[in-house]
């Protein structure tokens, strides 16, 4: 869906690179992108080339922004902050909260079992955040870096 919004919007700050088909460049087609990027200086960020870590700010309501102009342009162009994606991001956070709370309640009389269960949930969350096949890995990693410990502490205080 994000590519649908991106369509053919490839605003560049440099000159437009041209592609000439040769047997040599077809064999190395995946490396050509870096060459073109150095000529064109695209405003859209390619997450396969540029690591978004530290460039995106996520909020617990599912919103995403960036103080970096290229990343914000990408967010706006690809509509990465649209309502359905916000809801999905909130769902990831909510599921994590529910999983932790469930284990705290289930093992209320056994702190050692609580600890093991929470560690298992966190370990699975970490695995999912590192798995390229998982949805919303940038959001998951942001959660790990910024909210996870606080979330667990808040849930423990409530239960």
Short mmCIF file of N, CA, C and O in Angstrom, two decimals, residues 40-135:
data_model
loop_
_atom_site.label_atom_id
_atom_site.label_comp_id
_atom_site.label_asym_id
_atom_site.label_seq_id
_atom_site.Cartn_x
_atom_site.Cartn_y
_atom_site.Cartn_z
N UNK A 40 21.55 11.11 -8.09
CA UNK A 40 20.24 11.76 -8.00
C UNK A 40 19.97 12.41 -6.65
O UNK A 40 19.19 13.36 -6.58
N UNK A 41 20.55 11.88 -5.58
CA UNK A 41 20.28 12.38 -4.23
C UNK A 41 18.77 12.40 -3.97
O UNK A 41 18.16 13.47 -3.79
N UNK A 42 18.15 11.22 -3.94
CA UNK A 42 16.69 11.16 -3.79
C UNK A 42 16.23 11.63 -2.42
O UNK A 42 16.92 11.45 -1.42
N UNK A 43 15.07 12.27 -2.41
CA UNK A 43 14.47 12.69 -1.15
C UNK A 43 13.79 11.53 -0.43
O UNK A 43 13.72 11.53 0.79
N UNK A 44 13.28 10.56 -1.18
CA UNK A 44 12.67 9.39 -0.56
C UNK A 44 13.76 8.50 0.03
O UNK A 44 14.78 8.24 -0.61
N UNK A 45 13.54 8.05 1.23
CA UNK A 45 14.49 7.17 1.90
C UNK A 45 14.18 5.73 1.51
O UNK A 45 13.02 5.30 1.57
N UNK A 46 15.20 5.01 1.13
CA UNK A 46 15.05 3.58 0.87
C UNK A 46 15.47 2.86 2.15
O UNK A 46 16.66 2.82 2.48
N UNK A 47 14.53 2.24 2.89
CA UNK A 47 14.88 1.61 4.16
C UNK A 47 15.77 0.39 4.00
O UNK A 47 16.34 -0.09 4.98
N UNK A 48 15.91 -0.12 2.78
CA UNK A 48 16.84 -1.22 2.56
C UNK A 48 18.28 -0.72 2.47
O UNK A 48 19.21 -1.50 2.59
N UNK A 49 18.43 0.58 2.27
CA UNK A 49 19.75 1.18 2.14
C UNK A 49 20.09 2.03 3.35
O UNK A 49 21.21 2.02 3.84
N UNK A 50 19.11 2.77 3.85
CA UNK A 50 19.32 3.69 4.96
C UNK A 50 18.60 3.20 6.20
O UNK A 50 17.38 3.07 6.20
N UNK A 51 19.34 2.94 7.24
CA UNK A 51 18.78 2.46 8.51
C UNK A 51 17.98 3.59 9.17
O UNK A 51 18.52 4.67 9.41
N UNK A 52 16.71 3.35 9.47
CA UNK A 52 15.89 4.41 10.07
C UNK A 52 16.11 4.60 11.57
O UNK A 52 15.54 5.52 12.16
N UNK A 53 16.96 3.78 12.18
CA UNK A 53 17.18 3.87 13.62
C UNK A 53 17.64 5.28 13.99
O UNK A 53 18.59 5.80 13.42
N UNK A 54 16.94 5.86 14.93
CA UNK A 54 17.27 7.20 15.39
C UNK A 54 16.71 8.32 14.54
O UNK A 54 16.83 9.49 14.89
N UNK A 55 16.10 7.97 13.42
CA UNK A 55 15.57 8.99 12.51
C UNK A 55 14.06 9.15 12.62
O UNK A 55 13.50 10.10 12.11
N UNK A 56 13.41 8.20 13.26
CA UNK A 56 11.96 8.23 13.38
C UNK A 56 11.59 8.37 14.85
O UNK A 56 12.25 7.82 15.72
N UNK A 57 10.51 9.09 15.09
CA UNK A 57 9.95 9.19 16.43
C UNK A 57 8.55 8.62 16.39
O UNK A 57 7.71 9.08 15.61
N UNK A 58 8.33 7.60 17.20
CA UNK A 58 7.02 6.98 17.30
C UNK A 58 6.36 7.41 18.60
O UNK A 58 7.03 7.68 19.59
N UNK A 59 5.06 7.45 18.57
CA UNK A 59 4.26 7.80 19.74
C UNK A 59 3.36 6.63 20.09
O UNK A 59 3.03 5.81 19.22
N UNK A 60 2.96 6.56 21.33
CA UNK A 60 2.15 5.43 21.79
C UNK A 60 0.75 5.42 21.15
O UNK A 60 0.07 4.41 21.19
N UNK A 61 0.36 6.53 20.55
CA UNK A 61 -0.91 6.55 19.83
C UNK A 61 -0.75 6.08 18.38
O UNK A 61 -1.67 6.19 17.58
N UNK A 62 0.45 5.57 18.06
CA UNK A 62 0.69 5.01 16.73
C UNK A 62 1.26 5.98 15.72
O UNK A 62 1.65 5.57 14.62
N UNK A 63 1.35 7.24 16.04
CA UNK A 63 1.87 8.23 15.10
C UNK A 63 3.36 8.06 14.90
O UNK A 63 4.07 7.54 15.75
N UNK A 64 3.84 8.56 13.78
CA UNK A 64 5.27 8.56 13.47
C UNK A 64 5.62 9.89 12.83
O UNK A 64 4.86 10.43 12.01
N UNK A 65 6.75 10.44 13.24
CA UNK A 65 7.27 11.67 12.66
C UNK A 65 8.79 11.56 12.57
O UNK A 65 9.38 10.60 13.05
N UNK A 66 9.39 12.58 11.98
CA UNK A 66 10.85 12.65 11.94
C UNK A 66 11.27 14.11 11.90
O UNK A 66 10.61 14.94 11.26
N UNK A 67 12.37 14.41 12.55
CA UNK A 67 12.93 15.77 12.46
C UNK A 67 13.85 15.89 11.25
O UNK A 67 14.27 16.98 10.90
N UNK A 68 14.13 14.77 10.60
CA UNK A 68 14.95 14.76 9.39
C UNK A 68 14.05 15.00 8.17
O UNK A 68 13.04 14.31 8.00
N UNK A 69 14.41 15.94 7.34
CA UNK A 69 13.56 16.33 6.19
C UNK A 69 13.31 15.16 5.24
O UNK A 69 12.18 14.99 4.76
N UNK A 70 14.33 14.37 4.93
CA UNK A 70 14.13 13.24 4.01
C UNK A 70 13.19 12.21 4.60
O UNK A 70 12.32 11.67 3.90
N UNK A 71 13.35 11.90 5.87
CA UNK A 71 12.47 10.90 6.48
C UNK A 71 11.04 11.44 6.58
O UNK A 71 10.09 10.70 6.33
N UNK A 72 10.88 12.72 6.91
CA UNK A 72 9.53 13.27 6.98
C UNK A 72 8.89 13.31 5.60
O UNK A 72 7.71 13.02 5.44
N UNK A 73 9.67 13.62 4.57
CA UNK A 73 9.17 13.60 3.20
C UNK A 73 8.70 12.18 2.85
O UNK A 73 7.64 11.99 2.24
N UNK A 74 9.46 11.18 3.25
CA UNK A 74 9.09 9.78 2.99
C UNK A 74 7.82 9.42 3.74
O UNK A 74 6.92 8.78 3.18
N UNK A 75 7.72 9.84 5.00
CA UNK A 75 6.51 9.59 5.80
C UNK A 75 5.30 10.21 5.11
O UNK A 75 4.26 9.57 4.96
N UNK A 76 5.45 11.45 4.66
CA UNK A 76 4.33 12.16 4.03
C UNK A 76 3.99 11.56 2.67
O UNK A 76 2.81 11.33 2.36
N UNK A 77 4.98 11.32 1.85
CA UNK A 77 4.75 10.82 0.50
C UNK A 77 4.13 9.43 0.50
O UNK A 77 3.20 9.15 -0.25
N UNK A 78 4.66 8.56 1.35
CA UNK A 78 4.17 7.17 1.40
C UNK A 78 3.01 7.00 2.37
O UNK A 78 2.51 5.88 2.54
N UNK A 79 2.61 8.09 3.00
CA UNK A 79 1.49 8.09 3.95
C UNK A 79 1.71 7.04 5.04
O UNK A 79 0.82 6.25 5.37
N UNK A 80 2.89 7.08 5.64
CA UNK A 80 3.24 6.12 6.68
C UNK A 80 2.61 6.45 8.02
O UNK A 80 2.72 5.68 8.97
N UNK A 81 1.96 7.62 8.11
CA UNK A 81 1.30 8.01 9.36
C UNK A 81 -0.22 7.98 9.22
O UNK A 81 -0.93 8.62 9.98
N UNK A 82 -0.72 7.23 8.26
CA UNK A 82 -2.17 7.19 8.07
C UNK A 82 -2.84 6.40 9.20
O UNK A 82 -2.19 5.63 9.91
N UNK A 83 -4.14 6.61 9.34
CA UNK A 83 -4.89 6.06 10.47
C UNK A 83 -4.76 4.55 10.62
O UNK A 83 -4.57 4.05 11.74
N UNK A 84 -4.87 3.79 9.52
CA UNK A 84 -4.83 2.33 9.65
C UNK A 84 -3.47 1.85 10.16
O UNK A 84 -3.39 0.89 10.92
N UNK A 85 -2.39 2.53 9.79
CA UNK A 85 -1.07 2.15 10.29
C UNK A 85 -0.90 2.54 11.75
O UNK A 85 -0.27 1.82 12.53
N UNK A 86 -1.48 3.66 12.13
CA UNK A 86 -1.45 4.05 13.54
C UNK A 86 -2.16 3.00 14.40
O UNK A 86 -1.67 2.61 15.46
N UNK A 87 -3.31 2.55 13.93
CA UNK A 87 -4.08 1.53 14.65
C UNK A 87 -3.27 0.23 14.75
O UNK A 87 -3.23 -0.40 15.81
N UNK A 88 -2.61 -0.15 13.68
CA UNK A 88 -1.80 -1.36 13.71
C UNK A 88 -0.66 -1.23 14.72
O UNK A 88 -0.40 -2.15 15.49
N UNK A 89 0.02 -0.08 14.71
CA UNK A 89 1.12 0.14 15.67
C UNK A 89 0.60 0.09 17.10
O UNK A 89 1.21 -0.54 17.98
N UNK A 90 -0.53 0.73 17.36
CA UNK A 90 -1.12 0.70 18.70
C UNK A 90 -1.46 -0.74 19.08
O UNK A 90 -1.34 -1.12 20.25
N UNK A 91 -1.88 -1.54 18.11
CA UNK A 91 -2.20 -2.94 18.38
C UNK A 91 -0.98 -3.74 18.82
O UNK A 91 -1.10 -4.61 19.68
N UNK A 92 0.16 -3.46 18.26
CA UNK A 92 1.40 -4.14 18.66
C UNK A 92 1.70 -3.81 20.12
O UNK A 92 2.00 -4.70 20.93
N UNK A 93 1.61 -2.54 20.47
CA UNK A 93 1.85 -2.11 21.85
C UNK A 93 0.81 -2.72 22.79
O UNK A 93 1.14 -3.24 23.86
N UNK A 94 -0.45 -2.70 22.38
CA UNK A 94 -1.52 -3.24 23.23
C UNK A 94 -1.36 -4.74 23.45
O UNK A 94 -1.54 -5.23 24.56
N UNK A 95 -1.00 -5.47 22.41
CA UNK A 95 -0.80 -6.92 22.56
C UNK A 95 0.34 -7.20 23.53
O UNK A 95 0.24 -8.09 24.38
N UNK A 96 1.41 -6.44 23.43
CA UNK A 96 2.52 -6.61 24.36
C UNK A 96 2.05 -6.37 25.79
O UNK A 96 2.34 -7.17 26.69
N UNK A 97 1.30 -5.29 26.01
CA UNK A 97 0.78 -4.99 27.34
C UNK A 97 -0.09 -6.13 27.87
O UNK A 97 0.02 -6.53 29.02
N UNK A 98 -0.98 -6.61 27.00
CA UNK A 98 -1.89 -7.69 27.41
C UNK A 98 -1.13 -8.97 27.74
O UNK A 98 -1.48 -9.66 28.71
N UNK A 99 -0.11 -9.29 26.95
CA UNK A 99 0.69 -10.49 27.22
C UNK A 99 1.39 -10.40 28.56
O UNK A 99 1.38 -11.36 29.34
N UNK A 100 1.97 -9.26 28.86
CA UNK A 100 2.67 -9.07 30.13
C UNK A 100 1.67 -9.14 31.29
O UNK A 100 1.89 -9.86 32.28
N UNK A 101 0.58 -8.41 31.16
CA UNK A 101 -0.42 -8.40 32.24
C UNK A 101 -0.98 -9.80 32.49
O UNK A 101 -1.16 -10.20 33.64
N UNK A 102 -1.23 -10.54 31.44
CA UNK A 102 -1.75 -11.90 31.57
C UNK A 102 -0.80 -12.77 32.38
O UNK A 102 -1.23 -13.52 33.27
N UNK A 103 0.48 -12.69 32.08
CA UNK A 103 1.45 -13.51 32.80
C UNK A 103 1.60 -13.06 34.26
O UNK A 103 1.77 -13.89 35.15
N UNK A 104 1.53 -11.77 34.50
CA UNK A 104 1.61 -11.28 35.88
C UNK A 104 0.43 -11.77 36.70
O UNK A 104 0.58 -12.15 37.86
N UNK A 105 -0.74 -11.79 36.10
CA UNK A 105 -1.93 -12.27 36.81
C UNK A 105 -1.91 -13.79 37.00
O UNK A 105 -2.30 -14.31 38.04
N UNK A 106 -1.45 -14.49 35.96
CA UNK A 106 -1.42 -15.95 36.03
C UNK A 106 -0.46 -16.45 37.12
O UNK A 106 -0.75 -17.43 37.81
N UNK A 107 0.64 -15.77 37.27
CA UNK A 107 1.65 -16.21 38.24
C UNK A 107 1.78 -15.22 39.40
O UNK A 107 2.87 -14.98 39.90
N UNK A 108 0.64 -14.68 39.83
CA UNK A 108 0.63 -13.68 40.89
C UNK A 108 1.30 -14.17 42.17
O UNK A 108 1.91 -13.39 42.90
N UNK A 109 1.21 -15.46 42.46
CA UNK A 109 1.79 -16.02 43.68
C UNK A 109 3.19 -16.59 43.47
O UNK A 109 3.75 -17.22 44.37
N UNK A 110 3.74 -16.39 42.29
CA UNK A 110 5.05 -16.95 41.99
C UNK A 110 5.91 -15.94 41.22
O UNK A 110 5.96 -15.98 39.99
N UNK A 111 6.55 -15.04 41.94
CA UNK A 111 7.39 -14.03 41.27
C UNK A 111 8.45 -14.62 40.34
O UNK A 111 8.75 -14.04 39.30
N UNK A 112 9.00 -15.78 40.69
CA UNK A 112 10.03 -16.36 39.81
C UNK A 112 9.41 -16.80 38.49
O UNK A 112 10.01 -16.63 37.42
N UNK A 113 8.19 -17.37 38.53
CA UNK A 113 7.51 -17.73 37.28
C UNK A 113 7.10 -16.49 36.49
O UNK A 113 7.14 -16.50 35.25
N UNK A 114 6.71 -15.44 37.20
CA UNK A 114 6.40 -14.17 36.52
C UNK A 114 7.62 -13.69 35.74
O UNK A 114 7.51 -13.30 34.58
N UNK A 115 8.74 -13.71 36.41
CA UNK A 115 9.98 -13.23 35.79
C UNK A 115 10.34 -14.03 34.55
O UNK A 115 10.68 -13.46 33.50
N UNK A 116 10.24 -15.33 34.64
CA UNK A 116 10.54 -16.20 33.49
C UNK A 116 9.55 -15.92 32.36
O UNK A 116 9.95 -15.81 31.19
N UNK A 117 8.29 -15.79 32.68
CA UNK A 117 7.27 -15.54 31.65
C UNK A 117 7.49 -14.20 30.96
O UNK A 117 7.38 -14.10 29.73
N UNK A 118 7.78 -13.19 31.75
CA UNK A 118 8.02 -11.86 31.17
C UNK A 118 9.26 -11.90 30.28
O UNK A 118 9.25 -11.35 29.17
N UNK A 119 10.30 -12.56 30.74
CA UNK A 119 11.52 -12.67 29.94
C UNK A 119 11.23 -13.37 28.62
O UNK A 119 11.76 -12.98 27.58
N UNK A 120 10.39 -14.39 28.64
CA UNK A 120 10.03 -15.11 27.42
C UNK A 120 9.29 -14.19 26.45
O UNK A 120 9.57 -14.18 25.25
N UNK A 121 8.36 -13.40 26.96
CA UNK A 121 7.60 -12.46 26.12
C UNK A 121 8.53 -11.42 25.52
O UNK A 121 8.46 -11.12 24.33
N UNK A 122 9.41 -10.88 26.34
CA UNK A 122 10.35 -9.87 25.85
C UNK A 122 11.30 -10.47 24.82
O UNK A 122 11.56 -9.85 23.78
N UNK A 123 11.78 -11.67 25.07
CA UNK A 123 12.67 -12.33 24.11
C UNK A 123 11.99 -12.54 22.76
O UNK A 123 12.60 -12.33 21.71
N UNK A 124 10.73 -12.95 22.79
CA UNK A 124 9.98 -13.12 21.54
C UNK A 124 9.80 -11.78 20.84
O UNK A 124 9.92 -11.69 19.62
N UNK A 125 9.53 -10.73 21.60
CA UNK A 125 9.37 -9.40 21.03
C UNK A 125 10.68 -8.95 20.37
O UNK A 125 10.66 -8.39 19.27
N UNK A 126 11.80 -9.21 21.02
CA UNK A 126 13.11 -8.86 20.46
C UNK A 126 13.34 -9.64 19.17
O UNK A 126 13.77 -9.06 18.15
N UNK A 127 13.03 -10.94 19.16
CA UNK A 127 13.18 -11.73 17.93
C UNK A 127 12.33 -11.16 16.81
O UNK A 127 12.78 -11.03 15.67
N UNK A 128 11.08 -10.81 17.12
CA UNK A 128 10.19 -10.24 16.10
C UNK A 128 10.73 -8.91 15.58
O UNK A 128 10.61 -8.60 14.39
N UNK A 129 11.34 -8.13 16.44
CA UNK A 129 11.85 -6.82 16.02
C UNK A 129 13.07 -6.96 15.12
O UNK A 129 13.39 -6.04 14.36
N UNK A 130 13.74 -8.09 15.20
CA UNK A 130 14.93 -8.33 14.37
C UNK A 130 14.63 -9.11 13.11
O UNK A 130 15.48 -9.27 12.24
N UNK A 131 13.42 -9.63 13.01
CA UNK A 131 13.02 -10.46 11.88
C UNK A 131 12.50 -9.57 10.75
O UNK A 131 11.47 -8.91 10.89
N UNK A 132 13.20 -9.56 9.65
CA UNK A 132 12.82 -8.72 8.51
C UNK A 132 11.43 -9.05 7.99
O UNK A 132 10.78 -8.21 7.36
N UNK A 133 10.94 -10.25 8.25
CA UNK A 133 9.61 -10.65 7.80
C UNK A 133 8.51 -10.13 8.72
O UNK A 133 7.33 -10.16 8.36
N UNK A 134 8.87 -9.62 9.88
CA UNK A 134 7.88 -9.06 10.81
C UNK A 134 7.40 -7.69 10.32
O UNK A 134 8.16 -6.96 9.68
N UNK A 135 6.17 -7.39 10.65
CA UNK A 135 5.64 -6.07 10.33
C UNK A 135 6.16 -5.04 11.32
O UNK A 135 6.35 -5.35 12.50
#
